[in-house]
Coordinates of C-alpha atoms and ligand atoms in Angstrom, one line a residue:
Chain A
M1 CA -6.8 14.4 23.1
P2 CA -4.4 11.6 22.0
G3 CA -1.0 12.6 20.7
K4 CA -0.2 13.0 17.1
T5 CA 1.4 10.9 14.4
I6 CA 4.1 12.4 12.2
A7 CA 1.6 13.0 9.4
E8 CA -0.8 14.7 11.8
K9 CA 1.9 17.0 13.1
I10 CA 3.0 18.0 9.6
F11 CA -0.6 18.6 8.5
S12 CA -1.4 20.6 11.6
R13 CA 1.6 22.9 11.3
A14 CA 1.0 23.5 7.6
A15 CA -2.8 24.1 8.0
G16 CA -2.3 26.3 11.1
R17 CA -4.8 24.2 13.2
D18 CA -5.2 20.7 14.5
V19 CA -5.9 18.3 11.6
F20 CA -7.2 14.7 12.0
P21 CA -6.9 11.7 9.7
L22 CA -9.2 11.6 6.6
E23 CA -9.8 15.4 6.9
R24 CA -9.3 17.3 3.6
V25 CA -7.5 20.5 4.2
W26 CA -5.6 23.2 2.3
L27 CA -1.9 23.3 3.3
D28 CA 0.9 25.8 2.6
V29 CA 3.3 24.2 0.3
D30 CA 7.0 24.5 1.1
L31 CA 8.4 23.4 -2.3
A32 CA 6.6 22.7 -5.6
V33 CA 8.9 20.9 -8.1
V34 CA 8.5 20.0 -11.7
R35 CA 10.5 17.7 -13.9
D36 CA 11.1 18.0 -17.6
F37 CA 8.0 16.0 -18.3
G38 CA 5.0 17.4 -16.6
G39 CA 7.0 20.7 -16.2
P40 CA 6.2 22.0 -19.6
N41 CA 2.5 21.0 -19.2
V42 CA 2.5 23.0 -16.0
V43 CA 4.1 26.1 -17.6
L44 CA 1.7 26.0 -20.6
E45 CA -1.3 25.6 -18.3
Y46 CA 0.0 28.4 -16.0
D47 CA 0.4 30.8 -18.9
K48 CA -3.1 29.9 -20.2
Q49 CA -4.8 30.4 -16.9
F50 CA -2.8 33.2 -15.3
G51 CA -0.9 34.9 -18.1
N52 CA 2.0 36.9 -17.0
T53 CA 1.1 37.1 -13.3
C54 CA 3.8 36.0 -10.9
P55 CA 3.7 32.7 -8.9
A56 CA 3.0 33.2 -5.2
H57 CA 6.5 32.2 -4.1
P58 CA 9.1 31.8 -6.9
D59 CA 11.6 30.8 -4.2
K60 CA 9.4 27.8 -3.3
I61 CA 9.5 26.4 -6.9
A62 CA 12.2 24.1 -8.3
M63 CA 12.8 22.5 -11.6
T64 CA 14.7 19.3 -12.1
F65 CA 15.5 17.9 -15.5
D66 CA 16.0 14.1 -15.2
Y67 CA 13.4 12.5 -17.5
Q68 CA 15.6 12.8 -20.6
A69 CA 18.9 14.3 -19.7
P70 CA 20.3 15.6 -21.9
A71 CA 17.4 15.7 -24.4
K72 CA 17.7 13.3 -27.4
V73 CA 14.5 14.3 -29.2
T74 CA 13.6 17.9 -30.2
K75 CA 10.2 17.8 -28.4
V76 CA 12.0 17.2 -25.1
A77 CA 14.6 19.8 -25.8
E78 CA 11.8 22.3 -26.5
N79 CA 10.0 21.3 -23.3
Q80 CA 13.1 21.9 -21.3
R81 CA 13.5 25.3 -22.9
I82 CA 9.8 26.1 -22.0
C83 CA 10.7 25.5 -18.4
R84 CA 14.0 27.4 -18.4
E85 CA 12.3 30.5 -20.0
F86 CA 9.5 30.4 -17.5
A87 CA 12.1 30.3 -14.7
A88 CA 14.0 33.2 -16.1
Q89 CA 10.8 35.2 -16.5
H90 CA 9.6 34.7 -13.0
G91 CA 12.9 34.8 -11.1
I92 CA 12.9 31.0 -10.2
K93 CA 16.4 30.3 -9.2
S94 CA 16.3 26.6 -8.4
V95 CA 16.7 25.1 -11.9
Y96 CA 18.7 21.9 -11.7
D97 CA 19.4 21.4 -15.3
V98 CA 20.3 18.2 -17.2
Q99 CA 23.8 17.8 -15.6
Y100 CA 22.5 17.5 -12.0
G101 CA 20.7 14.1 -11.8
I102 CA 17.6 12.8 -10.2
G103 CA 15.5 15.6 -8.8
Q104 CA 14.6 14.4 -5.4
H105 CA 18.2 13.4 -4.6
V106 CA 19.6 16.7 -5.9
L107 CA 17.1 18.6 -3.7
L108 CA 18.1 16.6 -0.7
E109 CA 21.8 17.2 -1.3
R110 CA 21.1 20.9 -1.7
G111 CA 19.4 21.1 1.7
R112 CA 16.1 22.0 0.1
V113 CA 14.1 19.2 1.8
L114 CA 13.8 19.3 5.5
P115 CA 11.8 17.3 8.1
G116 CA 8.2 18.5 8.5
E117 CA 8.0 20.3 5.2
V118 CA 5.2 19.9 2.6
I119 CA 6.5 19.2 -0.8
V120 CA 4.8 18.3 -4.1
G121 CA 6.3 17.4 -7.5
T122 CA 5.5 15.8 -10.8
D123 CA 7.1 12.5 -10.0
S124 CA 5.2 9.6 -8.4
H125 CA 8.2 8.9 -6.2
M126 CA 8.3 12.3 -4.6
N127 CA 7.3 10.4 -1.4
L128 CA 10.8 9.0 -1.2
L129 CA 11.6 12.3 0.6
G130 CA 9.8 10.7 3.5
A131 CA 13.2 9.2 4.1
V132 CA 14.0 12.5 6.0
N133 CA 10.4 12.9 7.4
A134 CA 9.2 15.4 5.0
F135 CA 5.7 15.0 3.7
A136 CA 6.2 14.8 -0.1
T137 CA 3.8 13.6 -2.7
G138 CA 3.6 13.1 -6.4
C139 CA 0.9 15.2 -8.1
G140 CA -0.4 15.9 -11.6
T141 CA 0.2 19.1 -13.6
T142 CA -3.1 20.8 -12.5
D143 CA -2.0 20.5 -8.9
L144 CA 1.4 22.0 -9.6
T145 CA -0.1 24.9 -11.6
A146 CA -2.4 25.7 -8.6
A147 CA 0.4 25.3 -6.1
W148 CA 2.6 27.7 -8.1
K149 CA -0.1 30.3 -8.3
T150 CA -1.4 30.2 -4.8
G151 CA 1.2 28.5 -2.6
K152 CA -1.4 26.1 -1.3
L153 CA -3.0 22.8 -2.2
W154 CA -5.7 20.5 -0.9
F155 CA -4.7 17.2 0.8
K156 CA -6.3 14.4 2.7
C157 CA -4.6 13.7 6.0
P158 CA -3.7 10.0 5.9
P159 CA -4.2 7.6 8.8
T160 CA -1.0 6.0 9.9
F161 CA 0.2 2.4 10.2
K162 CA 3.1 1.6 12.4
V163 CA 5.5 -0.9 11.0
I164 CA 8.1 -2.5 13.3
V165 CA 11.0 -4.3 11.7
N166 CA 13.1 -6.4 14.1
G167 CA 16.4 -8.2 13.5
S168 CA 19.6 -7.2 11.8
L169 CA 20.8 -7.8 8.3
S170 CA 24.1 -9.3 7.4
S171 CA 26.0 -8.5 4.2
P172 CA 25.4 -9.1 1.3
T173 CA 21.8 -8.8 2.4
G174 CA 20.9 -5.2 2.6
A175 CA 18.3 -2.4 2.5
K176 CA 16.9 -3.6 -0.9
D177 CA 16.3 -7.1 0.4
L178 CA 14.6 -5.7 3.5
T179 CA 12.5 -3.5 1.2
L180 CA 11.4 -6.2 -1.2
F181 CA 10.7 -8.5 1.8
L182 CA 8.4 -5.9 3.2
M183 CA 6.8 -5.2 -0.2
N184 CA 5.8 -8.8 -0.4
K185 CA 4.5 -8.9 3.2
I186 CA 2.6 -5.6 3.2
G187 CA 1.2 -5.9 -0.3
T188 CA -0.7 -3.2 -2.2
D189 CA -3.9 -3.2 -0.3
I190 CA -3.6 -2.8 3.5
A191 CA -1.8 0.5 3.6
N192 CA -3.5 2.1 0.6
Y193 CA -3.4 5.9 1.0
R194 CA -1.9 5.4 4.5
A195 CA 1.2 7.0 6.0
V196 CA 3.6 4.4 7.5
E197 CA 6.0 5.0 10.3
F198 CA 8.9 2.6 10.3
Y199 CA 10.5 1.6 13.6
G200 CA 12.6 -1.2 15.0
E201 CA 16.2 -2.3 15.1
A202 CA 16.5 -3.0 11.3
I203 CA 15.1 0.5 10.6
D204 CA 17.3 2.3 13.2
N205 CA 20.3 0.7 11.5
L206 CA 19.4 2.0 8.0
D207 CA 21.6 4.9 6.8
L208 CA 20.2 7.6 4.5
A209 CA 20.9 5.5 1.4
G210 CA 19.0 2.6 2.9
R211 CA 16.1 4.8 4.0
L212 CA 15.9 6.1 0.4
T213 CA 15.8 2.6 -0.9
L214 CA 12.9 1.6 1.3
A215 CA 11.1 5.0 0.8
S216 CA 11.4 4.9 -2.9
H217 CA 9.3 1.7 -3.1
M218 CA 6.3 2.9 -1.1
T219 CA 4.5 4.2 -4.2
E220 CA 4.3 0.6 -5.5
L221 CA 2.4 -0.3 -2.3
N222 CA 0.1 2.6 -2.7
I223 CA 1.5 4.0 0.5
K224 CA 1.1 7.7 0.6
I225 CA 4.2 8.5 2.6
P226 CA 6.7 6.7 4.7
F227 CA 8.3 8.2 7.8
F228 CA 11.2 6.9 9.9
S229 CA 12.6 6.6 13.4
H230 CA 14.9 9.3 14.3
S231 CA 18.5 8.8 13.1
P232 CA 21.2 11.1 14.6
S233 CA 23.5 10.5 11.6
V234 CA 20.8 11.4 9.0
H235 CA 19.8 14.4 11.1
S236 CA 23.3 15.8 11.2
W237 CA 23.8 15.2 7.5
L238 CA 20.6 17.3 6.9
E239 CA 21.8 20.1 9.2
E240 CA 25.1 20.2 7.4
R241 CA 23.3 20.4 4.0
A242 CA 20.8 23.1 5.3
G243 CA 23.6 25.0 6.9
R244 CA 21.7 25.5 10.1
K245 CA 20.1 23.7 13.1
I246 CA 16.8 22.0 12.4
E247 CA 14.1 20.5 14.5
P248 CA 13.6 16.8 14.2
I249 CA 10.0 15.6 13.9
E250 CA 8.8 12.6 15.8
A251 CA 5.5 11.1 16.7
D252 CA 4.0 11.5 20.2
A253 CA 4.3 8.4 22.4
D254 CA 0.5 8.2 22.6
A255 CA -0.3 8.8 19.0
A256 CA -3.1 6.8 17.6
Y257 CA -2.3 4.3 14.8
E258 CA -4.7 2.5 12.5
G259 CA -2.7 -0.7 12.9
V260 CA 0.6 -2.1 13.9
L261 CA 2.5 -4.6 11.7
E262 CA 5.6 -6.4 13.0
Y263 CA 8.1 -8.3 11.0
T264 CA 11.6 -9.8 11.5
V265 CA 14.3 -9.8 8.9
E266 CA 16.8 -11.8 11.0
G267 CA 18.4 -14.4 8.7
L268 CA 17.0 -12.9 5.5
R269 CA 18.9 -13.9 2.4
P270 CA 19.1 -11.9 -0.9
V271 CA 15.8 -11.8 -2.8
V272 CA 14.5 -10.6 -6.1
A273 CA 11.1 -9.3 -7.4
A274 CA 10.2 -11.5 -10.3
P275 CA 8.2 -10.2 -13.3
H276 CA 5.8 -8.3 -13.5
Y277 CA 5.1 -7.0 -10.0
P278 CA 7.4 -5.5 -7.4
T279 CA 5.6 -7.5 -4.7
N280 CA 6.3 -10.8 -6.5
V281 CA 9.3 -11.5 -4.3
L282 CA 11.3 -14.7 -4.2
P283 CA 14.7 -15.7 -2.8
A284 CA 17.4 -15.0 -5.4
G285 CA 18.5 -18.6 -4.8
A286 CA 15.0 -20.1 -5.4
E287 CA 14.4 -22.7 -8.1
G288 CA 13.1 -21.0 -11.3
V289 CA 15.0 -17.8 -10.3
V290 CA 18.6 -18.7 -9.8
G291 CA 20.2 -19.5 -13.1
Q292 CA 17.7 -17.4 -15.1
K293 CA 19.7 -16.0 -18.0
I294 CA 19.9 -12.2 -18.2
N295 CA 20.8 -9.8 -21.0
S296 CA 21.3 -6.7 -19.1
G297 CA 21.9 -5.3 -15.6
F298 CA 21.2 -1.9 -14.1
I299 CA 22.5 -0.3 -10.9
G300 CA 21.1 3.1 -10.3
S301 CA 17.7 5.0 -10.0
C302 CA 16.3 6.9 -7.0
S303 CA 16.1 3.6 -5.1
N304 CA 19.7 2.5 -5.4
G305 CA 21.7 5.3 -6.9
R306 CA 23.7 6.5 -3.8
I307 CA 27.5 6.0 -3.3
E308 CA 26.8 3.2 -0.8
D309 CA 25.0 1.3 -3.6
F310 CA 27.9 1.6 -6.0
R311 CA 30.4 0.5 -3.3
E312 CA 28.3 -2.6 -2.7
G313 CA 28.0 -3.4 -6.4
A314 CA 31.7 -2.9 -7.0
E315 CA 32.7 -5.1 -4.0
I316 CA 30.5 -8.0 -5.2
L317 CA 31.6 -7.6 -8.8
K318 CA 35.2 -7.9 -7.6
K319 CA 34.3 -11.0 -5.5
A320 CA 32.7 -12.6 -8.6
G321 CA 35.8 -12.3 -10.6
G322 CA 35.8 -8.6 -11.5
K323 CA 34.4 -9.0 -15.0
V324 CA 30.9 -8.6 -16.5
H325 CA 29.8 -11.7 -18.4
P326 CA 30.4 -11.2 -22.1
D327 CA 26.7 -11.7 -22.9
V328 CA 25.5 -9.0 -20.4
R329 CA 25.4 -5.3 -20.7
L330 CA 25.7 -3.8 -17.2
I331 CA 24.7 -0.1 -17.0
V332 CA 25.7 1.9 -14.0
T333 CA 24.1 5.3 -13.3
P334 CA 24.9 7.6 -10.3
S335 CA 21.8 9.3 -9.1
T336 CA 23.5 12.7 -9.0
K337 CA 26.5 14.6 -10.1
E338 CA 27.7 14.7 -6.4
V339 CA 27.5 10.9 -6.3
A340 CA 29.4 10.6 -9.7
I341 CA 32.2 12.8 -8.4
Q342 CA 32.5 10.7 -5.2
M343 CA 32.6 7.5 -7.4
L344 CA 35.4 9.0 -9.4
H345 CA 37.4 9.9 -6.2
E346 CA 36.9 6.4 -4.8
G347 CA 38.0 4.7 -8.0
L348 CA 34.6 3.1 -8.6
Y349 CA 34.5 4.3 -12.3
D350 CA 37.7 2.3 -12.9
I351 CA 36.3 -0.8 -11.3
Y352 CA 33.0 -0.8 -13.2
M353 CA 34.5 0.2 -16.6
E354 CA 37.4 -2.2 -16.4
A355 CA 34.9 -4.9 -15.6
G356 CA 33.1 -4.1 -18.9
A357 CA 30.2 -2.1 -17.5
M358 CA 29.1 1.2 -18.9
V359 CA 28.9 4.2 -16.5
T360 CA 26.4 6.8 -17.7
N361 CA 25.7 10.4 -16.8
P362 CA 23.6 10.9 -13.7
G363 CA 19.8 10.6 -14.0
C364 CA 16.8 8.3 -13.9
S365 CA 18.4 6.1 -16.6
L366 CA 16.8 2.7 -17.0
C367 CA 13.9 3.6 -14.7
T368 CA 12.0 5.2 -17.5
I369 CA 11.7 4.5 -21.2
G370 CA 12.7 8.2 -21.8
H371 CA 16.3 7.2 -21.6
H372 CA 18.9 4.8 -23.0
G373 CA 19.0 1.0 -22.4
V374 CA 15.4 0.1 -23.4
L375 CA 14.7 -3.6 -23.9
P376 CA 13.9 -5.6 -27.1
K377 CA 11.2 -8.2 -26.8
G378 CA 12.2 -11.2 -24.8
D379 CA 15.3 -9.6 -23.2
V380 CA 15.8 -10.0 -19.5
L381 CA 17.0 -7.1 -17.3
I382 CA 18.0 -7.3 -13.6
S383 CA 17.6 -3.9 -12.2
T384 CA 17.9 -2.0 -8.9
S385 CA 15.0 0.4 -9.8
N386 CA 11.6 0.2 -8.2
R387 CA 9.2 -1.1 -10.9
N388 CA 9.1 -4.2 -13.1
F389 CA 5.7 -3.6 -14.6
E390 CA 5.1 -5.3 -18.0
G391 CA 6.3 -3.3 -20.9
K392 CA 7.9 -0.6 -18.7
L393 CA 11.1 -0.5 -20.8
G394 CA 9.6 -1.7 -24.0
R395 CA 6.9 -4.2 -25.1
G396 CA 8.0 -7.7 -24.2
G397 CA 11.0 -6.8 -22.1
I398 CA 11.2 -8.8 -18.8
I399 CA 12.4 -7.2 -15.6
Y400 CA 13.6 -8.6 -12.3
L401 CA 14.4 -6.2 -9.3
G402 CA 17.2 -6.8 -6.9
S403 CA 19.9 -5.2 -4.8
P404 CA 23.2 -3.8 -6.2
A405 CA 24.8 -7.0 -4.9
V406 CA 22.3 -9.2 -6.7
V407 CA 22.7 -7.2 -9.9
A408 CA 26.5 -7.2 -9.7
A409 CA 26.7 -11.0 -9.0
S410 CA 24.2 -11.8 -11.8
S411 CA 25.9 -9.5 -14.3
A412 CA 29.2 -11.2 -13.6
K413 CA 27.7 -14.7 -14.0
G414 CA 25.3 -14.0 -16.8
V415 CA 22.5 -15.6 -14.8
I416 CA 20.6 -14.6 -11.7
T417 CA 22.9 -15.3 -8.8
D418 CA 22.5 -15.1 -5.0
P419 CA 25.5 -13.0 -4.0
S420 CA 25.8 -14.8 -0.7
T421 CA 26.9 -17.9 -2.5
L422 CA 29.9 -16.3 -4.1
Chain B
M1 CA -24.7 14.3 -12.9
K2 CA -25.8 11.2 -14.8
F3 CA -24.2 9.3 -17.6
K4 CA -25.4 6.5 -19.8
G5 CA -23.2 4.6 -22.2
K6 CA -21.6 1.4 -23.4
S7 CA -19.0 -0.1 -21.1
W8 CA -15.4 -1.0 -21.6
V9 CA -13.9 -3.2 -18.9
V10 CA -10.3 -3.5 -17.8
P11 CA -8.8 -5.8 -15.1
D12 CA -7.1 -5.0 -11.7
D13 CA -3.8 -3.1 -11.4
I14 CA -3.8 -1.4 -14.8
D15 CA -0.8 1.0 -14.4
T16 CA -0.2 4.4 -16.0
D17 CA 2.2 2.9 -18.5
Q18 CA -0.6 0.7 -19.8
I19 CA -3.0 3.6 -19.9
Y20 CA -0.5 6.1 -21.4
H21 CA 2.9 4.8 -22.0
G22 CA 6.0 6.7 -20.8
Q23 CA 7.3 6.9 -24.4
Y24 CA 4.6 9.5 -25.1
L25 CA 5.3 11.7 -22.1
P26 CA 6.8 14.6 -24.1
V27 CA 3.4 15.2 -25.7
T28 CA 1.7 18.4 -24.5
D29 CA -1.3 18.5 -26.9
P30 CA -4.3 16.7 -25.3
H31 CA -5.8 15.7 -28.7
E32 CA -2.6 13.9 -29.5
M33 CA -2.5 12.3 -26.1
A34 CA -5.9 10.8 -26.9
K35 CA -4.4 8.7 -29.7
Y36 CA -2.4 6.6 -27.2
A37 CA -5.1 5.8 -24.6
L38 CA -4.9 2.3 -23.2
T39 CA -2.8 1.1 -26.2
F40 CA -0.5 -0.8 -23.8
T41 CA -3.4 -2.5 -22.0
P42 CA -3.6 -6.1 -23.3
G43 CA -6.6 -6.5 -25.6
K44 CA -7.2 -2.8 -25.8
E45 CA -4.4 -1.9 -28.2
N46 CA -7.0 -0.4 -30.7
F47 CA -9.0 1.4 -28.0
P48 CA -8.7 5.0 -29.4
N49 CA -10.1 3.8 -32.8
E50 CA -12.9 1.7 -31.3
V51 CA -14.2 3.9 -28.5
S52 CA -17.2 6.1 -29.0
E53 CA -18.2 9.4 -27.5
G54 CA -20.1 8.8 -24.2
D55 CA -18.7 5.3 -23.5
I56 CA -17.9 4.4 -19.9
L57 CA -14.8 2.8 -18.6
V58 CA -15.2 0.2 -15.9
T59 CA -12.0 -0.8 -14.1
G60 CA -10.7 -3.3 -11.6
K61 CA -8.8 -2.5 -8.4
N62 CA -6.0 0.0 -8.2
F63 CA -6.6 1.6 -11.6
G64 CA -4.0 4.1 -12.6
C65 CA -1.2 2.9 -10.2
G66 CA 2.3 4.0 -11.2
S67 CA 3.3 7.4 -12.4
S68 CA 1.8 10.8 -11.5
R69 CA 1.3 11.6 -15.2
E70 CA -2.0 13.5 -15.7
H71 CA -1.8 12.4 -19.4
A72 CA -3.4 9.1 -18.1
V73 CA -6.6 11.0 -17.3
I74 CA -6.5 13.4 -20.2
C75 CA -6.1 10.8 -22.8
L76 CA -9.4 9.1 -21.7
Q77 CA -11.1 12.5 -21.4
Y78 CA -10.2 13.5 -24.9
N79 CA -11.5 10.2 -26.3
G80 CA -14.9 11.1 -25.1
V81 CA -15.0 8.5 -22.3
S82 CA -17.8 10.1 -20.2
C83 CA -16.8 8.7 -16.8
I84 CA -14.8 6.0 -15.1
V85 CA -16.3 3.6 -12.6
G86 CA -13.7 1.5 -10.8
E87 CA -13.4 -1.1 -8.0
S88 CA -10.7 1.3 -6.7
F89 CA -8.3 3.9 -8.0
S90 CA -4.7 4.7 -7.3
R91 CA -4.8 8.0 -5.3
I92 CA -2.8 10.1 -7.8
F93 CA -5.0 9.0 -10.7
Y94 CA -8.1 9.8 -8.6
R95 CA -6.8 13.1 -7.5
N96 CA -5.9 14.1 -11.0
A97 CA -9.4 13.3 -12.2
V98 CA -10.9 15.4 -9.5
N99 CA -8.6 18.3 -10.3
L100 CA -9.6 18.1 -13.9
G101 CA -13.3 18.0 -13.1
Y102 CA -13.4 14.5 -14.7
P103 CA -16.1 12.2 -13.3
V104 CA -14.9 9.2 -11.4
L105 CA -16.8 6.9 -9.1
E106 CA -15.3 4.3 -6.7
C107 CA -17.6 1.3 -6.8
P108 CA -16.4 -1.9 -5.1
G109 CA -18.0 -4.9 -6.8
I110 CA -18.6 -3.2 -10.2
T111 CA -16.5 -5.6 -12.3
K112 CA -18.7 -8.5 -11.1
M113 CA -21.8 -7.0 -12.5
V114 CA -20.7 -5.5 -15.8
T115 CA -19.6 -7.4 -18.9
E116 CA -17.8 -5.4 -21.5
G117 CA -20.3 -4.0 -24.0
D118 CA -23.2 -3.7 -21.4
E119 CA -25.1 -0.5 -21.4
I120 CA -24.8 1.1 -18.0
E121 CA -26.1 4.2 -16.2
V122 CA -24.1 6.0 -13.6
D123 CA -25.5 8.6 -11.1
L124 CA -22.4 10.4 -9.8
D125 CA -24.1 12.2 -7.0
S126 CA -25.9 9.3 -5.4
G127 CA -23.3 6.7 -6.5
L128 CA -25.9 4.5 -8.0
V129 CA -24.9 2.4 -11.0
K130 CA -27.4 0.4 -13.1
N131 CA -26.7 -2.3 -15.6
L132 CA -29.3 -1.8 -18.2
R133 CA -28.9 -5.2 -19.8
T134 CA -29.3 -7.2 -16.5
G135 CA -31.3 -4.6 -14.5
K136 CA -28.9 -5.1 -11.6
T137 CA -27.8 -2.1 -9.5
I138 CA -24.9 -1.3 -7.1
T139 CA -24.0 1.7 -5.1
G140 CA -20.5 3.3 -5.1
V141 CA -18.9 5.9 -3.0
P142 CA -19.5 9.5 -4.3
L143 CA -16.8 12.2 -3.9
S144 CA -16.3 13.7 -0.5
D145 CA -17.0 17.4 0.3
V146 CA -13.8 19.2 -0.8
E147 CA -13.4 16.8 -3.8
A148 CA -17.0 17.3 -4.9
E149 CA -16.6 21.1 -4.7
I150 CA -13.5 21.1 -6.8
S151 CA -14.9 18.6 -9.4
N152 CA -18.2 20.4 -9.7
A153 CA -16.5 23.7 -10.2
G154 CA -15.0 22.1 -13.3
G155 CA -11.7 21.3 -11.7
L156 CA -9.1 22.8 -9.5
L157 CA -8.1 25.8 -11.7
E158 CA -11.7 26.8 -12.2
Y159 CA -12.3 26.4 -8.5
L160 CA -9.5 28.7 -7.6
K161 CA -10.9 31.4 -9.8
T162 CA -14.0 31.6 -7.6
H163 CA -12.5 30.8 -4.2
Ligands
LIG501 S1 14.5 6.9 -11.0 FE1 12.4 6.4 -11.7 S2 11.1 6.5 -9.9 FE2 13.0 7.5 -9.4 S3 12.6 9.6 -9.8 FE3 13.5 8.8 -11.6 S4 11.8 8.2 -12.9 FE4 11.0 8.5 -10.8

């Protein structure tokens, strides 16, 4: 029998027997998470189907409120209350209310996500938790209702592609550029419903923030889940958060892959994803891109909302003169409360606010239309989030995606700017 | 299970914001969700008013990519769209449909043989699709074992009651 990929190992453990690619199996779920959208639908469905009976494992349920935090419309406020009341009724302790920030990041910081675990949630970017080699996937409300009740859910074991990324990046090119470069190369078809294991020098060098950036874009490629080469520093961070020793999970040397893709990022320059697809990637300095007038900038979201991202943005902003262009609204949103506190301690709030940016409370912010910062028709946004689909932030709004460095440089100049030319 | 109805056709890569926009996410009543179905898809802004009970949606590749919102399936279901036949589906959309017991058929090549408005017939179990205007047929990929069991039970929650 050949060895196992990471996906096969996780599936086999959670099913209690050997599982092979494309098999549908029922797995024990380690954590079932809802947000403040989706969450109320799950609670209402649960009450309708199962009345007052208790969920199988209240300790394996979490709620994170990051869709509209704090609520601005009564309906959302009511929805959040529906979730809180259900949690109180059933002894669900892990409610991360509106002050905490983006769910997946909060759960990571709290040590609730560990390598090898099976996690589901009502966000299509749950799979960014593959950054620490957990199997996490976005599900609908019916799935979550079932997982709460039974502690189990059906899954198809994905075949795995191996992706090797050679070369090293030199600042201001970073994890976002590597990510967008790979998005363009891999595209939405080849790895559809596949797991991907990332290896190579460029991947080994990614810290947790960089892994989160790459992992948070996999949904846009239809990739089920990304996994990563072992990183001692990420692993010790996880152990510190979990408060105990944990087993890393790695593929066997003789595991069978559906295919191997190999790329090099040596010499890569900053890039952007132009409207309206995240795979529509061009050099930030390319004709037709560089010099494009922008109306707003956004640094944040689950792809680029870590402290490392705000350091990078602040450094480039200073380099570009320290001021946001008078015609641009730059919005900066830490992913979590923990990141916000760190930003305060490092003086990053001062840098951004004195430059003329607005620093908001933690959350998903300009990644969904549920929040502030939506676009009027014809306005152009340069954003570090993971999607630039048409109409995402309002009908007729135009979105480019780029790194914190690209967003900071562009916000300072008022036009899309390659930060390596500053 | 067989369906016959008038077809609506949408192109490749229609994402969940186009099917059911994020601004309506707070809605929890499925009848209200139905009012917003496809209203962000170019050319289909008036879909909820124009669609009739029993119509069939034909989609391009990667239908339902984007968010995990189950609203995207429910809003079509509550407009009386009897089933969806697509070149391919995004996995979460497909999974949500199965979990709701809502008929979906993956059928590569379908958009090349159906023009919007054509009357088509879909046999979910065999995967056979027939265009009643042209007489042409094509075969899609029916649901696999576990998926079919769940879908035929009427969805995941019904399935759990008997398993
Ligand atoms: S930032 Fe966007 S993609 Fe990320 S968790 Fe929030 S809504 Fe989902």
